[in-house]
PDB file of C-alpha atoms in Angstrom:
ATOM      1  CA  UNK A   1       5.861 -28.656 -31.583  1.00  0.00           C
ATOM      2  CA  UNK A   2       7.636 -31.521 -33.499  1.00  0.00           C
ATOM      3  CA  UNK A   3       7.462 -34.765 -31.587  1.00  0.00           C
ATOM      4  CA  UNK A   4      11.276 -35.937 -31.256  1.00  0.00           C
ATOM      5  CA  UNK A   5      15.137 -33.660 -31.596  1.00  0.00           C
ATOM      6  CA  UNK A   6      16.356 -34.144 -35.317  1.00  0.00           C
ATOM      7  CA  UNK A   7      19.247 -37.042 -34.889  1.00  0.00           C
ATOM      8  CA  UNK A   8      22.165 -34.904 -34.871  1.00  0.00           C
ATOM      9  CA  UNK A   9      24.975 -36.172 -37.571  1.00  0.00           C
ATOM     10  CA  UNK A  10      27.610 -38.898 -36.975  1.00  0.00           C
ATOM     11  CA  UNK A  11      30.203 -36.428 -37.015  1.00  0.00           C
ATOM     12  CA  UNK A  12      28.979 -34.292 -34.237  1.00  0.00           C
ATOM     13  CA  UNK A  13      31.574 -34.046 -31.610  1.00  0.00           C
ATOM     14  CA  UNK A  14      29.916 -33.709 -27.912  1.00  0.00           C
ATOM     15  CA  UNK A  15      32.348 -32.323 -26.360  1.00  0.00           C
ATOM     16  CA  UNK A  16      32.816 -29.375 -28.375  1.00  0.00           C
ATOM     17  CA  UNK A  17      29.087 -28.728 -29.655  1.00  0.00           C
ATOM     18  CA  UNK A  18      30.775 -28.991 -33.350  1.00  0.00           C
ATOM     19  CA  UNK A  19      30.395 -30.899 -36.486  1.00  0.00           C
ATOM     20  CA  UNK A  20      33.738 -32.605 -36.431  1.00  0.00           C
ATOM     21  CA  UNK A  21      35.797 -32.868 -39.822  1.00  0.00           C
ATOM     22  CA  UNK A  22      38.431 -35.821 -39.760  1.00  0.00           C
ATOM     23  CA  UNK A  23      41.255 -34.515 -42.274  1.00  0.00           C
ATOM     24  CA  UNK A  24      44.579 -37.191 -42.096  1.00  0.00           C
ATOM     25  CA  UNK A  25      45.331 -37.611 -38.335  1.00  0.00           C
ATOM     26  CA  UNK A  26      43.621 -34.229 -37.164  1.00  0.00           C
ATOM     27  CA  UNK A  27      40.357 -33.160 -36.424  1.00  0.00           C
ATOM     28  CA  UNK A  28      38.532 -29.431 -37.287  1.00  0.00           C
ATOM     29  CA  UNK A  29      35.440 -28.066 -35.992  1.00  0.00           C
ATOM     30  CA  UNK A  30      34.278 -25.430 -38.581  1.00  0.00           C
ATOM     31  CA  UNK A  31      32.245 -22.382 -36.989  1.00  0.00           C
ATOM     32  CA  UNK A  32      30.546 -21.825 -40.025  1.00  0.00           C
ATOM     33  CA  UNK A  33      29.361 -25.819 -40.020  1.00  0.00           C
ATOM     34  CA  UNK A  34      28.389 -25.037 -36.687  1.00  0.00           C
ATOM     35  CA  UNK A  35      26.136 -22.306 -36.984  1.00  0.00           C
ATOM     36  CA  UNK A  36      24.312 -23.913 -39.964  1.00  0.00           C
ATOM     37  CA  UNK A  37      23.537 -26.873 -37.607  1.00  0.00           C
ATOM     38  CA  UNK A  38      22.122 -24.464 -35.162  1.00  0.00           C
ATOM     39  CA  UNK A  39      19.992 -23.369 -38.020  1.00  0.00           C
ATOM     40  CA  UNK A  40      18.314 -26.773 -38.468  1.00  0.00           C
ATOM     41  CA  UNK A  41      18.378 -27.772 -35.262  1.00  0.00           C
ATOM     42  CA  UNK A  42      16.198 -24.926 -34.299  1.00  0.00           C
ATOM     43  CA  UNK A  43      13.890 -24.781 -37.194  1.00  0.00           C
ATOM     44  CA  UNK A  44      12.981 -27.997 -35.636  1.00  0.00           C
ATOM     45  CA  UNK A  45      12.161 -26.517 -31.937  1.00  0.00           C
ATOM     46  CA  UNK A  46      12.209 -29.193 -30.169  1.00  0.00           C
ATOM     47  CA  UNK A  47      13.146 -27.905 -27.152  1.00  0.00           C
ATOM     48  CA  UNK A  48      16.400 -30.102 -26.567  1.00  0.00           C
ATOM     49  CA  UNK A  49      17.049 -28.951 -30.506  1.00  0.00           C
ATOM     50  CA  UNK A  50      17.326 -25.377 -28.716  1.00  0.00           C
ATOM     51  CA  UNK A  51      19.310 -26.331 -26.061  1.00  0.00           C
ATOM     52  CA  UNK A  52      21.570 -27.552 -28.301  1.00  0.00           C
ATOM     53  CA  UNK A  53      21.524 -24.888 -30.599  1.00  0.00           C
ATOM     54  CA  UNK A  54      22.359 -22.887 -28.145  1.00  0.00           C
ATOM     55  CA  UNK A  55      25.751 -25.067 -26.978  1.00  0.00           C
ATOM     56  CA  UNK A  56      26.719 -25.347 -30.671  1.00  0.00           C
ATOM     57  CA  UNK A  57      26.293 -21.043 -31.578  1.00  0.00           C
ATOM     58  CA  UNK A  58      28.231 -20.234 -28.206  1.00  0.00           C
ATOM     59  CA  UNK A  59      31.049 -22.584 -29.540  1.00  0.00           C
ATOM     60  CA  UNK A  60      30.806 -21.217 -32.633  1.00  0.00           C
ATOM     61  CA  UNK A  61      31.224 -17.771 -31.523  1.00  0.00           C
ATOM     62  CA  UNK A  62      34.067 -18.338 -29.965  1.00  0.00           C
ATOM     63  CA  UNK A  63      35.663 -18.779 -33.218  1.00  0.00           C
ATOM     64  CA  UNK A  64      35.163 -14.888 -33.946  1.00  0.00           C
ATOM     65  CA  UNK A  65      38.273 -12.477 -33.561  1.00  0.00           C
ATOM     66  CA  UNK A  66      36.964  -9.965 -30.346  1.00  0.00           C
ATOM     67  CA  UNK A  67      40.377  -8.526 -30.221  1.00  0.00           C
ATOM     68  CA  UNK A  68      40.674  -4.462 -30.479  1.00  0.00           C
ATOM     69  CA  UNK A  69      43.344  -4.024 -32.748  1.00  0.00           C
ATOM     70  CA  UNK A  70      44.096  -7.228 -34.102  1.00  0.00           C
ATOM     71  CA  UNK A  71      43.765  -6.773 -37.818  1.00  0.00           C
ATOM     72  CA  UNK A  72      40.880  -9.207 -38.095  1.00  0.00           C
ATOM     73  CA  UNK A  73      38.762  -8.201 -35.593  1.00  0.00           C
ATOM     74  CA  UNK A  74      35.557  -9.754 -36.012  1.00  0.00           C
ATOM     75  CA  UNK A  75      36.493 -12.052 -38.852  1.00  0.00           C
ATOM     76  CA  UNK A  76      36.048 -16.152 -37.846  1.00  0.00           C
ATOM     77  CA  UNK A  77      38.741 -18.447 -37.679  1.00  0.00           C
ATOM     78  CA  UNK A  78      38.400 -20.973 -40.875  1.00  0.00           C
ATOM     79  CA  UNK A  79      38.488 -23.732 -38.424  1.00  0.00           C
ATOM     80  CA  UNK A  80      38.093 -23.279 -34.340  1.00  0.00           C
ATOM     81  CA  UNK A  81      41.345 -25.327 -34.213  1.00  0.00           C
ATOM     82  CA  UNK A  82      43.757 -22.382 -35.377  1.00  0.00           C
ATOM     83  CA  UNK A  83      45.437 -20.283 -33.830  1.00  0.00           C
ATOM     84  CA  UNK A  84      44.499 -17.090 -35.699  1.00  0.00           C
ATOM     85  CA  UNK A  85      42.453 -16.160 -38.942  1.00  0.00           C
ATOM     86  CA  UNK A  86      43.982 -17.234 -42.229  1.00  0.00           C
ATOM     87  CA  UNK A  87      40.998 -16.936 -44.388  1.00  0.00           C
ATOM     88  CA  UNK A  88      39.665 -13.304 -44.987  1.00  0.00           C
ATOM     89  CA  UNK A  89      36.255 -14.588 -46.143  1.00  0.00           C
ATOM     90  CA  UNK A  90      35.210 -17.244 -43.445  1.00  0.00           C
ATOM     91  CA  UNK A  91      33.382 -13.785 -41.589  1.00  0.00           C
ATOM     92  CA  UNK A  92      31.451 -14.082 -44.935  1.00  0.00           C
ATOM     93  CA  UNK A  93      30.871 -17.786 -44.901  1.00  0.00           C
ATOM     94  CA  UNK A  94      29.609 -17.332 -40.813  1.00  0.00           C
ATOM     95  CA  UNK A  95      27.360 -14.283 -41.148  1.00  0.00           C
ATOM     96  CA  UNK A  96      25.838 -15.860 -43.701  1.00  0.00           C
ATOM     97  CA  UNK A  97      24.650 -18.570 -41.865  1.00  0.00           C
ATOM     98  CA  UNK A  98      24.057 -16.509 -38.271  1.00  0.00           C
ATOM     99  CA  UNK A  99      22.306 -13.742 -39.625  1.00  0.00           C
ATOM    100  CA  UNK A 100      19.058 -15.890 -41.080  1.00  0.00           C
ATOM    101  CA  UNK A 101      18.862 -17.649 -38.026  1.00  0.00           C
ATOM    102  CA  UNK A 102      18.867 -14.883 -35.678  1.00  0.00           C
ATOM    103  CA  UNK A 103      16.732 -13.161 -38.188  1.00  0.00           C
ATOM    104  CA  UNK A 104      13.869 -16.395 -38.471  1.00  0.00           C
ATOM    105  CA  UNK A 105      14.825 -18.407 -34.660  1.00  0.00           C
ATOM    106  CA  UNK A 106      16.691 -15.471 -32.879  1.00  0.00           C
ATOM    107  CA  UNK A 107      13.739 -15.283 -29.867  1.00  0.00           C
ATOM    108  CA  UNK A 108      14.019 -19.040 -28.983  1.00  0.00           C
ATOM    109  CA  UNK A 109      17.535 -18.325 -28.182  1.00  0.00           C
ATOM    110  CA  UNK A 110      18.172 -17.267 -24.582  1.00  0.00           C
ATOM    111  CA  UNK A 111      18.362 -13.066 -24.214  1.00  0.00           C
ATOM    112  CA  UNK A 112      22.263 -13.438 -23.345  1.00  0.00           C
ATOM    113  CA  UNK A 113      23.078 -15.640 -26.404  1.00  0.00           C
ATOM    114  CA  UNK A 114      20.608 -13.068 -28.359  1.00  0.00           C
ATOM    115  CA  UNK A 115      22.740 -10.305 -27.329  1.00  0.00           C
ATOM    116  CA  UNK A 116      25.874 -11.868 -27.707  1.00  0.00           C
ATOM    117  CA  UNK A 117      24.807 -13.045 -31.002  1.00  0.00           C
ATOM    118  CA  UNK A 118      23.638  -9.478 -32.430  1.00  0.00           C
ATOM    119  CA  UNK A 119      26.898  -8.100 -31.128  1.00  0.00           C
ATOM    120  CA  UNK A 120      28.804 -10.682 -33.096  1.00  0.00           C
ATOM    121  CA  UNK A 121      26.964  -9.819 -36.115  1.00  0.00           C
ATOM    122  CA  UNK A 122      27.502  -6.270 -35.968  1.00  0.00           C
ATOM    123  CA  UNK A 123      31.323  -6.948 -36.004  1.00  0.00           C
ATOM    124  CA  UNK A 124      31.182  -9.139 -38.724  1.00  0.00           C
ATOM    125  CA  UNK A 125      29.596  -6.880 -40.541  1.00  0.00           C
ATOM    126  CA  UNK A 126      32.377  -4.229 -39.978  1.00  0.00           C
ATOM    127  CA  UNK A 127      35.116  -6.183 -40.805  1.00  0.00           C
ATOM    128  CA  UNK A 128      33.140  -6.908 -44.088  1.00  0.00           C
ATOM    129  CA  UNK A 129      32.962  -3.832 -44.738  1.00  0.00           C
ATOM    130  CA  UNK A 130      36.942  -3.505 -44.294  1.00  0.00           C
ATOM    131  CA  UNK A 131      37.387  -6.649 -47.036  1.00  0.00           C
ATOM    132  CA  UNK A 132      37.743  -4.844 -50.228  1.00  0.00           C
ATOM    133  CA  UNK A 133      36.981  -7.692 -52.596  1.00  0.00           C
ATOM    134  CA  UNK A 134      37.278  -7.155 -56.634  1.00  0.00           C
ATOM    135  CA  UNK A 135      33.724  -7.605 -58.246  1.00  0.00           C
ATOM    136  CA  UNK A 136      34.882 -10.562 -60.302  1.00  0.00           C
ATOM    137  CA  UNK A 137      34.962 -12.638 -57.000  1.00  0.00           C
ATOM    138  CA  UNK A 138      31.616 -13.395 -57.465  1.00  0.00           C
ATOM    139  CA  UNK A 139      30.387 -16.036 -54.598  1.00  0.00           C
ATOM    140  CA  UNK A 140      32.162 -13.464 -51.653  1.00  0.00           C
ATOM    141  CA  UNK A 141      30.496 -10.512 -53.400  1.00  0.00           C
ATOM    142  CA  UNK A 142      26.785 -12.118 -53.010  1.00  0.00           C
ATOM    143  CA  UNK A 143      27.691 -13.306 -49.673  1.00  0.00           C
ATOM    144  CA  UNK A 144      28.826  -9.907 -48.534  1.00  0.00           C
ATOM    145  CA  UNK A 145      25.877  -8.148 -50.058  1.00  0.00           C
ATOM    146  CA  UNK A 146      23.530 -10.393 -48.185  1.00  0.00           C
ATOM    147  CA  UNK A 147      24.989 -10.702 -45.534  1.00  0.00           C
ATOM    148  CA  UNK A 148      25.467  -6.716 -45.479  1.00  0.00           C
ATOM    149  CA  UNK A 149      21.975  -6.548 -46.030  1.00  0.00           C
ATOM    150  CA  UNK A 150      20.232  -9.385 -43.728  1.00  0.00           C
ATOM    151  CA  UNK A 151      22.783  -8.376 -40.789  1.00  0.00           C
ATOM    152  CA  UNK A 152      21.550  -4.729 -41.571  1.00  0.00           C
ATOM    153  CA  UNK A 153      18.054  -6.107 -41.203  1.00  0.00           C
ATOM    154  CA  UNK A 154      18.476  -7.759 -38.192  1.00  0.00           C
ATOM    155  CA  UNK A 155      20.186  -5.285 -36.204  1.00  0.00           C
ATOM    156  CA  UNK A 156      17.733  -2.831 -37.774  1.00  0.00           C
ATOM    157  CA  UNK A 157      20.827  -0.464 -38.651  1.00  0.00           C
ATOM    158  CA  UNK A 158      20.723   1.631 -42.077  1.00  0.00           C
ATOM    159  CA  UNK A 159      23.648   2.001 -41.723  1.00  0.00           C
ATOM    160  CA  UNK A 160      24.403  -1.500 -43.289  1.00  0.00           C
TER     161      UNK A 160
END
């Protein structure tokens, strides 16, 4: 077990478990920046690291469309501070973070967040699957293989 919690960065923001991003006189919390410090903090495993983790994911998660019928279900809002999703790819930029965690740290998480975690992969992944994007976009086409892939892998579905 490591001996101390990693020093989380200056721009964490407390009260919403989120890396905070200053931009003019606004702040944005970024899912995506969220769930990749949830990956460090728990390939640290400190056990207030976890804790934490666990805080920053849920918040994180709460940035993903769980609306039947809205035409981005199970995409992520770009940033948790709008109002609905404006950026087709940010499901990409998210699963690609969630899905290696869950995959290498998923059992230190609680069996709720687990749950709610897998489920929120699974959607992602069918929404992906919904994002017809040309070949020639190269960084979303890796991303979506992987994540098509390591999401398949984790939910242990062939079907991805």
């Amino acid at each position: 077990m490591p001996n101390s919690p990693i020093k989380l960065p200056n721009t964490f923001n407390p009260e919403t478990n989120m890396i905070a991003r200053p931009e003019g006189d606004k702040i944005y919390h970024a899912p995506r920046a969220a769930f990749e410090l949830a990956y460090s903090l728990l390939s640290n495993g400190h056990p207030d690291d976890i804790a934490q983790a666990e805080k920053t994911i849920e918040a994180a998660l709460a940035g993903q469309e769980t609306r039947p019928g809205d035409p981005h279900f199970g995409n992520f809002l770009w940033e948790a501070e709008d109002e609905a999703v404006e950026d087709l790819n940010a499901v990409q930029f998210c699963i690609f973070q969630l899905a290696p965690t869950m995959i290498q740290y998923g059992n230190l998480l609680s069996q709720d967040l687990q749950e709610k975690c897998q489920a929120s992969i699974r959607l992602g992944l069918e929404e992906i699957a919904r994002i017809n994007v040309h070949p020639r976009y190269t960084n979303i086409v890796i991303k979506d293989i992987t994540n098509t892939i390591l999401g398949g892998e984790y939910l242990q579905d062939e079907a991805f």
